Amino acid sequence: MSTQRYRTSLMAGLALMLSLPAQLPAQNAAPARPKITGISHAAYYVSDLQKSLAFWHDFFGFDEYYSLPKKDSKDTRIAFIKINDQQHVELFNEPSPHPPNMMNHVCFTVDNLEAMRAYLRSKGIDVKPGDGSKTRAGDYAFMIKDPDGTLIEFVQTLPDGMEAKAAGKFEPSTRISDKIYHVGFLVGNSEKAMDFYGKILGFQETWRGGANPKELSWINMRVPDGTDYVEFMLYRKLPDTFGTKNHMSLLVPDVPKAVAELQSRPTFKDYGKELKVAVGVNQKRQVNIYDPDGTRVELMEGNTITGKPTPPSTAPPPPPAHD
């Protein structure tokens, strides 16, 4: 072949390659998991909204920063208690449909809600397609259930949502804490929970412990793109009451100081219970406080009393309480 014919053939081949459609293997790849950055909120049913508001506002020092009315009524259905610009507590002013469980749901913040829908569907989880609508609070959100039936919500906050509009507001100096540290809930099958939160959602185990050295009681799982975590409250048999297990933990720098502050408030006499500082199995100081419906709110320090990490338990978890 002459040099000229070789050059002509080479140019023709390059032109053909450039004209072919590009192969896009990423189109066939499974959707990537979007970022899960933290706990947005935890929600609980309350039997007496005014008593619960007094507990959170008058005793704990937080502000209610908005509420949503019941359908066709001026009565409040959900009261929102602000913890910080990214976290809050929701109080559902209605009876629990599954007593004694007073927990409604726990919600995680994501950076892209539609990407989360697609990702979960790719993992075989039944998620309805989005329709572009917003929640009554003005954000994007949807819910699913975890293997234990606990309601899990994902939310993408929007600039025109109620939470965003309240940024920098409703943060009084009376707040006993400025952060939700973790949310705990009952788990009857630790293996399935680890598969869901760990393998699918990307949570990372940070510690495990137990009241009994022969059997595991708790597993802490941190969100993949933040510092908040959930605590699996393992069980052999469901307890008669759920309020101690399905709980919330608020972070404080100094538990004894926080207790002294609460005891100095006029509403402490209305609380009517002892505030007992203890050191947990995790070697962190904490105090348990209960709302009017018996739901536990735990004040906890972020560091151990030794300044060193507490070794995790090597005990086995209880046998699965359900399939």
mmCIF file with all atom_site columns, C-alpha atoms in Angstrom, residues 139-264:
data_model
loop_
_atom_site.group_PDB
_atom_site.id
_atom_site.type_symbol
_atom_site.label_atom_id
_atom_site.label_alt_id
_atom_site.label_comp_id
_atom_site.label_asym_id
_atom_site.label_entity_id
_atom_site.label_seq_id
_atom_site.pdbx_PDB_ins_code
_atom_site.Cartn_x
_atom_site.Cartn_y
_atom_site.Cartn_z
_atom_site.occupancy
_atom_site.B_iso_or_equiv
_atom_site.pdbx_formal_charge
_atom_site.auth_seq_id
_atom_site.auth_comp_id
_atom_site.auth_asym_id
_atom_site.auth_atom_id
_atom_site.pdbx_PDB_model_num
ATOM 1   C CA . ASP A 1 139 ? -39.562 20.295  51.681 1.00 0.00 ? 139 ASP A CA 1
ATOM 2   C CA . TYR A 1 140 ? -39.141 17.149  49.586 1.00 0.00 ? 140 TYR A CA 1
ATOM 3   C CA . ALA A 1 141 ? -39.602 13.913  51.550 1.00 0.00 ? 141 ALA A CA 1
ATOM 4   C CA . PHE A 1 142 ? -40.774 10.321  51.420 1.00 0.00 ? 142 PHE A CA 1
ATOM 5   C CA . MET A 1 143 ? -41.064 7.426   53.862 1.00 0.00 ? 143 MET A CA 1
ATOM 6   C CA . ILE A 1 144 ? -40.303 3.717   53.950 1.00 0.00 ? 144 ILE A CA 1
ATOM 7   C CA . LYS A 1 145 ? -40.200 1.080   56.694 1.00 0.00 ? 145 LYS A CA 1
ATOM 8   C CA . ASP A 1 146 ? -37.073 -0.619  57.992 1.00 0.00 ? 146 ASP A CA 1
ATOM 9   C CA . PRO A 1 147 ? -36.994 -4.403  58.611 1.00 0.00 ? 147 PRO A CA 1
ATOM 10  C CA . ASP A 1 148 ? -38.612 -3.935  62.048 1.00 0.00 ? 148 ASP A CA 1
ATOM 11  C CA . GLY A 1 149 ? -41.418 -1.804  60.666 1.00 0.00 ? 149 GLY A CA 1
ATOM 12  C CA . THR A 1 150 ? -39.973 1.434   62.054 1.00 0.00 ? 150 THR A CA 1
ATOM 13  C CA . LEU A 1 151 ? -41.015 4.322   59.842 1.00 0.00 ? 151 LEU A CA 1
ATOM 14  C CA . ILE A 1 152 ? -38.003 5.986   58.218 1.00 0.00 ? 152 ILE A CA 1
ATOM 15  C CA . GLU A 1 153 ? -38.233 9.330   56.411 1.00 0.00 ? 153 GLU A CA 1
ATOM 16  C CA . PHE A 1 154 ? -35.745 10.962  54.066 1.00 0.00 ? 154 PHE A CA 1
ATOM 17  C CA . VAL A 1 155 ? -35.910 14.708  53.534 1.00 0.00 ? 155 VAL A CA 1
ATOM 18  C CA . GLN A 1 156 ? -34.245 17.205  51.250 1.00 0.00 ? 156 GLN A CA 1
ATOM 19  C CA . THR A 1 157 ? -34.667 20.647  52.753 1.00 0.00 ? 157 THR A CA 1
ATOM 20  C CA . LEU A 1 158 ? -35.536 23.461  50.374 1.00 0.00 ? 158 LEU A CA 1
ATOM 21  C CA . PRO A 1 159 ? -34.761 27.193  50.564 1.00 0.00 ? 159 PRO A CA 1
ATOM 22  C CA . ASP A 1 160 ? -38.446 28.102  50.784 1.00 0.00 ? 160 ASP A CA 1
ATOM 23  C CA . GLY A 1 161 ? -39.319 25.458  53.382 1.00 0.00 ? 161 GLY A CA 1
ATOM 24  C CA . MET A 1 162 ? -40.383 26.329  56.915 1.00 0.00 ? 162 MET A CA 1
ATOM 25  C CA . GLU A 1 163 ? -37.126 25.066  58.423 1.00 0.00 ? 163 GLU A CA 1
ATOM 26  C CA . ALA A 1 164 ? -34.979 27.168  56.082 1.00 0.00 ? 164 ALA A CA 1
ATOM 27  C CA . LYS A 1 165 ? -37.096 30.242  56.760 1.00 0.00 ? 165 LYS A CA 1
ATOM 28  C CA . ALA A 1 166 ? -36.511 29.808  60.496 1.00 0.00 ? 166 ALA A CA 1
ATOM 29  C CA . ALA A 1 167 ? -32.721 29.719  60.146 1.00 0.00 ? 167 ALA A CA 1
ATOM 30  C CA . GLY A 1 168 ? -31.041 31.781  62.850 1.00 0.00 ? 168 GLY A CA 1
ATOM 31  C CA . LYS A 1 169 ? -34.323 32.208  64.725 1.00 0.00 ? 169 LYS A CA 1
ATOM 32  C CA . PHE A 1 170 ? -36.044 30.424  67.617 1.00 0.00 ? 170 PHE A CA 1
ATOM 33  C CA . GLU A 1 171 ? -32.745 29.543  69.301 1.00 0.00 ? 171 GLU A CA 1
ATOM 34  C CA . PRO A 1 172 ? -33.091 30.885  72.846 1.00 0.00 ? 172 PRO A CA 1
ATOM 35  C CA . SER A 1 173 ? -30.212 30.783  75.310 1.00 0.00 ? 173 SER A CA 1
ATOM 36  C CA . THR A 1 174 ? -32.404 28.608  77.534 1.00 0.00 ? 174 THR A CA 1
ATOM 37  C CA . ARG A 1 175 ? -31.922 25.560  75.273 1.00 0.00 ? 175 ARG A CA 1
ATOM 38  C CA . ILE A 1 176 ? -30.477 22.726  77.350 1.00 0.00 ? 176 ILE A CA 1
ATOM 39  C CA . SER A 1 177 ? -28.783 21.363  74.206 1.00 0.00 ? 177 SER A CA 1
ATOM 40  C CA . ASP A 1 178 ? -28.178 22.447  70.639 1.00 0.00 ? 178 ASP A CA 1
ATOM 41  C CA . LYS A 1 179 ? -27.847 19.036  68.983 1.00 0.00 ? 179 LYS A CA 1
ATOM 42  C CA . ILE A 1 180 ? -29.633 15.720  68.586 1.00 0.00 ? 180 ILE A CA 1
ATOM 43  C CA . TYR A 1 181 ? -26.830 13.259  69.301 1.00 0.00 ? 181 TYR A CA 1
ATOM 44  C CA . HIS A 1 182 ? -28.627 10.050  68.399 1.00 0.00 ? 182 HIS A CA 1
ATOM 45  C CA . VAL A 1 183 ? -32.021 8.382   68.166 1.00 0.00 ? 183 VAL A CA 1
ATOM 46  C CA . GLY A 1 184 ? -32.600 4.896   69.553 1.00 0.00 ? 184 GLY A CA 1
ATOM 47  C CA . PHE A 1 185 ? -35.284 2.392   68.595 1.00 0.00 ? 185 PHE A CA 1
ATOM 48  C CA . LEU A 1 186 ? -36.163 -1.264  69.086 1.00 0.00 ? 186 LEU A CA 1
ATOM 49  C CA . VAL A 1 187 ? -34.577 -3.824  66.763 1.00 0.00 ? 187 VAL A CA 1
ATOM 50  C CA . GLY A 1 188 ? -35.624 -7.469  66.882 1.00 0.00 ? 188 GLY A CA 1
ATOM 51  C CA . ASN A 1 189 ? -33.355 -8.838  64.164 1.00 0.00 ? 189 ASN A CA 1
ATOM 52  C CA . SER A 1 190 ? -29.877 -7.335  64.288 1.00 0.00 ? 190 SER A CA 1
ATOM 53  C CA . GLU A 1 191 ? -28.694 -9.084  61.115 1.00 0.00 ? 191 GLU A CA 1
ATOM 54  C CA . LYS A 1 192 ? -31.493 -7.657  58.994 1.00 0.00 ? 192 LYS A CA 1
ATOM 55  C CA . ALA A 1 193 ? -31.025 -4.228  60.571 1.00 0.00 ? 193 ALA A CA 1
ATOM 56  C CA . MET A 1 194 ? -27.300 -4.309  59.799 1.00 0.00 ? 194 MET A CA 1
ATOM 57  C CA . ASP A 1 195 ? -28.040 -5.284  56.208 1.00 0.00 ? 195 ASP A CA 1
ATOM 58  C CA . PHE A 1 196 ? -30.520 -2.424  55.799 1.00 0.00 ? 196 PHE A CA 1
ATOM 59  C CA . TYR A 1 197 ? -28.703 0.389   57.592 1.00 0.00 ? 197 TYR A CA 1
ATOM 60  C CA . GLY A 1 198 ? -25.175 -0.824  56.891 1.00 0.00 ? 198 GLY A CA 1
ATOM 61  C CA . LYS A 1 199 ? -25.112 -2.480  53.493 1.00 0.00 ? 199 LYS A CA 1
ATOM 62  C CA . ILE A 1 200 ? -27.894 -0.492  51.825 1.00 0.00 ? 200 ILE A CA 1
ATOM 63  C CA . LEU A 1 201 ? -27.852 2.920   53.522 1.00 0.00 ? 201 LEU A CA 1
ATOM 64  C CA . GLY A 1 202 ? -24.108 2.959   54.197 1.00 0.00 ? 202 GLY A CA 1
ATOM 65  C CA . PHE A 1 203 ? -24.229 3.583   57.963 1.00 0.00 ? 203 PHE A CA 1
ATOM 66  C CA . GLN A 1 204 ? -21.016 2.692   59.791 1.00 0.00 ? 204 GLN A CA 1
ATOM 67  C CA . GLU A 1 205 ? -20.891 0.859   63.106 1.00 0.00 ? 205 GLU A CA 1
ATOM 68  C CA . THR A 1 206 ? -19.039 2.882   65.739 1.00 0.00 ? 206 THR A CA 1
ATOM 69  C CA . TRP A 1 207 ? -19.612 0.906   68.941 1.00 0.00 ? 207 TRP A CA 1
ATOM 70  C CA . ARG A 1 208 ? -21.598 -1.923  70.478 1.00 0.00 ? 208 ARG A CA 1
ATOM 71  C CA . GLY A 1 209 ? -22.260 -2.736  74.109 1.00 0.00 ? 209 GLY A CA 1
ATOM 72  C CA . GLY A 1 210 ? -24.494 -4.521  76.548 1.00 0.00 ? 210 GLY A CA 1
ATOM 73  C CA . ALA A 1 211 ? -25.849 -4.391  80.055 1.00 0.00 ? 211 ALA A CA 1
ATOM 74  C CA . ASN A 1 212 ? -25.143 -8.124  80.212 1.00 0.00 ? 212 ASN A CA 1
ATOM 75  C CA . PRO A 1 213 ? -21.563 -9.104  79.289 1.00 0.00 ? 213 PRO A CA 1
ATOM 76  C CA . LYS A 1 214 ? -22.907 -12.341 77.786 1.00 0.00 ? 214 LYS A CA 1
ATOM 77  C CA . GLU A 1 215 ? -25.380 -10.724 75.393 1.00 0.00 ? 215 GLU A CA 1
ATOM 78  C CA . LEU A 1 216 ? -25.344 -7.617  73.224 1.00 0.00 ? 216 LEU A CA 1
ATOM 79  C CA . SER A 1 217 ? -27.836 -4.840  73.972 1.00 0.00 ? 217 SER A CA 1
ATOM 80  C CA . TRP A 1 218 ? -26.935 -1.916  71.715 1.00 0.00 ? 218 TRP A CA 1
ATOM 81  C CA . ILE A 1 219 ? -25.332 -1.243  68.332 1.00 0.00 ? 219 ILE A CA 1
ATOM 82  C CA . ASN A 1 220 ? -24.462 2.324   67.313 1.00 0.00 ? 220 ASN A CA 1
ATOM 83  C CA . MET A 1 221 ? -24.624 3.086   63.581 1.00 0.00 ? 221 MET A CA 1
ATOM 84  C CA . ARG A 1 222 ? -23.407 6.484   62.283 1.00 0.00 ? 222 ARG A CA 1
ATOM 85  C CA . VAL A 1 223 ? -24.827 8.137   59.174 1.00 0.00 ? 223 VAL A CA 1
ATOM 86  C CA . PRO A 1 224 ? -22.386 7.785   56.251 1.00 0.00 ? 224 PRO A CA 1
ATOM 87  C CA . ASP A 1 225 ? -21.849 11.502  55.669 1.00 0.00 ? 225 ASP A CA 1
ATOM 88  C CA . GLY A 1 226 ? -22.115 13.058  59.122 1.00 0.00 ? 226 GLY A CA 1
ATOM 89  C CA . THR A 1 227 ? -21.663 12.480  62.855 1.00 0.00 ? 227 THR A CA 1
ATOM 90  C CA . ASP A 1 228 ? -25.216 11.681  64.017 1.00 0.00 ? 228 ASP A CA 1
ATOM 91  C CA . TYR A 1 229 ? -26.060 8.072   64.729 1.00 0.00 ? 229 TYR A CA 1
ATOM 92  C CA . VAL A 1 230 ? -28.864 5.675   65.523 1.00 0.00 ? 230 VAL A CA 1
ATOM 93  C CA . GLU A 1 231 ? -28.813 3.152   68.336 1.00 0.00 ? 231 GLU A CA 1
ATOM 94  C CA . PHE A 1 232 ? -30.280 -0.308  67.829 1.00 0.00 ? 232 PHE A CA 1
ATOM 95  C CA . MET A 1 233 ? -32.028 -1.332  71.040 1.00 0.00 ? 233 MET A CA 1
ATOM 96  C CA . LEU A 1 234 ? -31.843 -5.120  70.782 1.00 0.00 ? 234 LEU A CA 1
ATOM 97  C CA . TYR A 1 235 ? -34.325 -7.373  72.524 1.00 0.00 ? 235 TYR A CA 1
ATOM 98  C CA . ARG A 1 236 ? -35.360 -10.982 73.011 1.00 0.00 ? 236 ARG A CA 1
ATOM 99  C CA . LYS A 1 237 ? -38.930 -10.077 73.925 1.00 0.00 ? 237 LYS A CA 1
ATOM 100 C CA . LEU A 1 238 ? -40.722 -6.801  73.351 1.00 0.00 ? 238 LEU A CA 1
ATOM 101 C CA . PRO A 1 239 ? -40.911 -4.749  76.566 1.00 0.00 ? 239 PRO A CA 1
ATOM 102 C CA . ASP A 1 240 ? -44.255 -3.849  78.130 1.00 0.00 ? 240 ASP A CA 1
ATOM 103 C CA . THR A 1 241 ? -43.483 -0.160  77.556 1.00 0.00 ? 241 THR A CA 1
ATOM 104 C CA . PHE A 1 242 ? -41.423 1.288   74.714 1.00 0.00 ? 242 PHE A CA 1
ATOM 105 C CA . GLY A 1 243 ? -40.553 4.734   76.073 1.00 0.00 ? 243 GLY A CA 1
ATOM 106 C CA . THR A 1 244 ? -37.176 3.799   77.518 1.00 0.00 ? 244 THR A CA 1
ATOM 107 C CA . LYS A 1 245 ? -36.055 1.998   74.357 1.00 0.00 ? 245 LYS A CA 1
ATOM 108 C CA . ASN A 1 246 ? -37.447 4.303   71.672 1.00 0.00 ? 246 ASN A CA 1
ATOM 109 C CA . HIS A 1 247 ? -35.610 7.387   72.826 1.00 0.00 ? 247 HIS A CA 1
ATOM 110 C CA . MET A 1 248 ? -33.705 10.492  71.799 1.00 0.00 ? 248 MET A CA 1
ATOM 111 C CA . SER A 1 249 ? -30.303 11.634  73.023 1.00 0.00 ? 249 SER A CA 1
ATOM 112 C CA . LEU A 1 250 ? -29.336 15.297  73.203 1.00 0.00 ? 250 LEU A CA 1
ATOM 113 C CA . LEU A 1 251 ? -25.675 16.244  73.309 1.00 0.00 ? 251 LEU A CA 1
ATOM 114 C CA . VAL A 1 252 ? -24.439 18.415  76.186 1.00 0.00 ? 252 VAL A CA 1
ATOM 115 C CA . PRO A 1 253 ? -20.845 19.351  77.104 1.00 0.00 ? 253 PRO A CA 1
ATOM 116 C CA . ASP A 1 254 ? -21.325 18.834  80.857 1.00 0.00 ? 254 ASP A CA 1
ATOM 117 C CA . VAL A 1 255 ? -24.130 16.638  82.220 1.00 0.00 ? 255 VAL A CA 1
ATOM 118 C CA . PRO A 1 256 ? -23.898 17.722  85.889 1.00 0.00 ? 256 PRO A CA 1
ATOM 119 C CA . LYS A 1 257 ? -23.987 21.363  84.801 1.00 0.00 ? 257 LYS A CA 1
ATOM 120 C CA . ALA A 1 258 ? -27.018 20.683  82.597 1.00 0.00 ? 258 ALA A CA 1
ATOM 121 C CA . VAL A 1 259 ? -28.766 18.916  85.479 1.00 0.00 ? 259 VAL A CA 1
ATOM 122 C CA . ALA A 1 260 ? -28.049 21.824  87.817 1.00 0.00 ? 260 ALA A CA 1
ATOM 123 C CA . GLU A 1 261 ? -29.514 24.200  85.249 1.00 0.00 ? 261 GLU A CA 1
ATOM 124 C CA . LEU A 1 262 ? -32.697 22.144  84.925 1.00 0.00 ? 262 LEU A CA 1
ATOM 125 C CA . GLN A 1 263 ? -33.035 21.870  88.702 1.00 0.00 ? 263 GLN A CA 1
ATOM 126 C CA . SER A 1 264 ? -32.804 25.655  89.003 1.00 0.00 ? 264 SER A CA 1
#
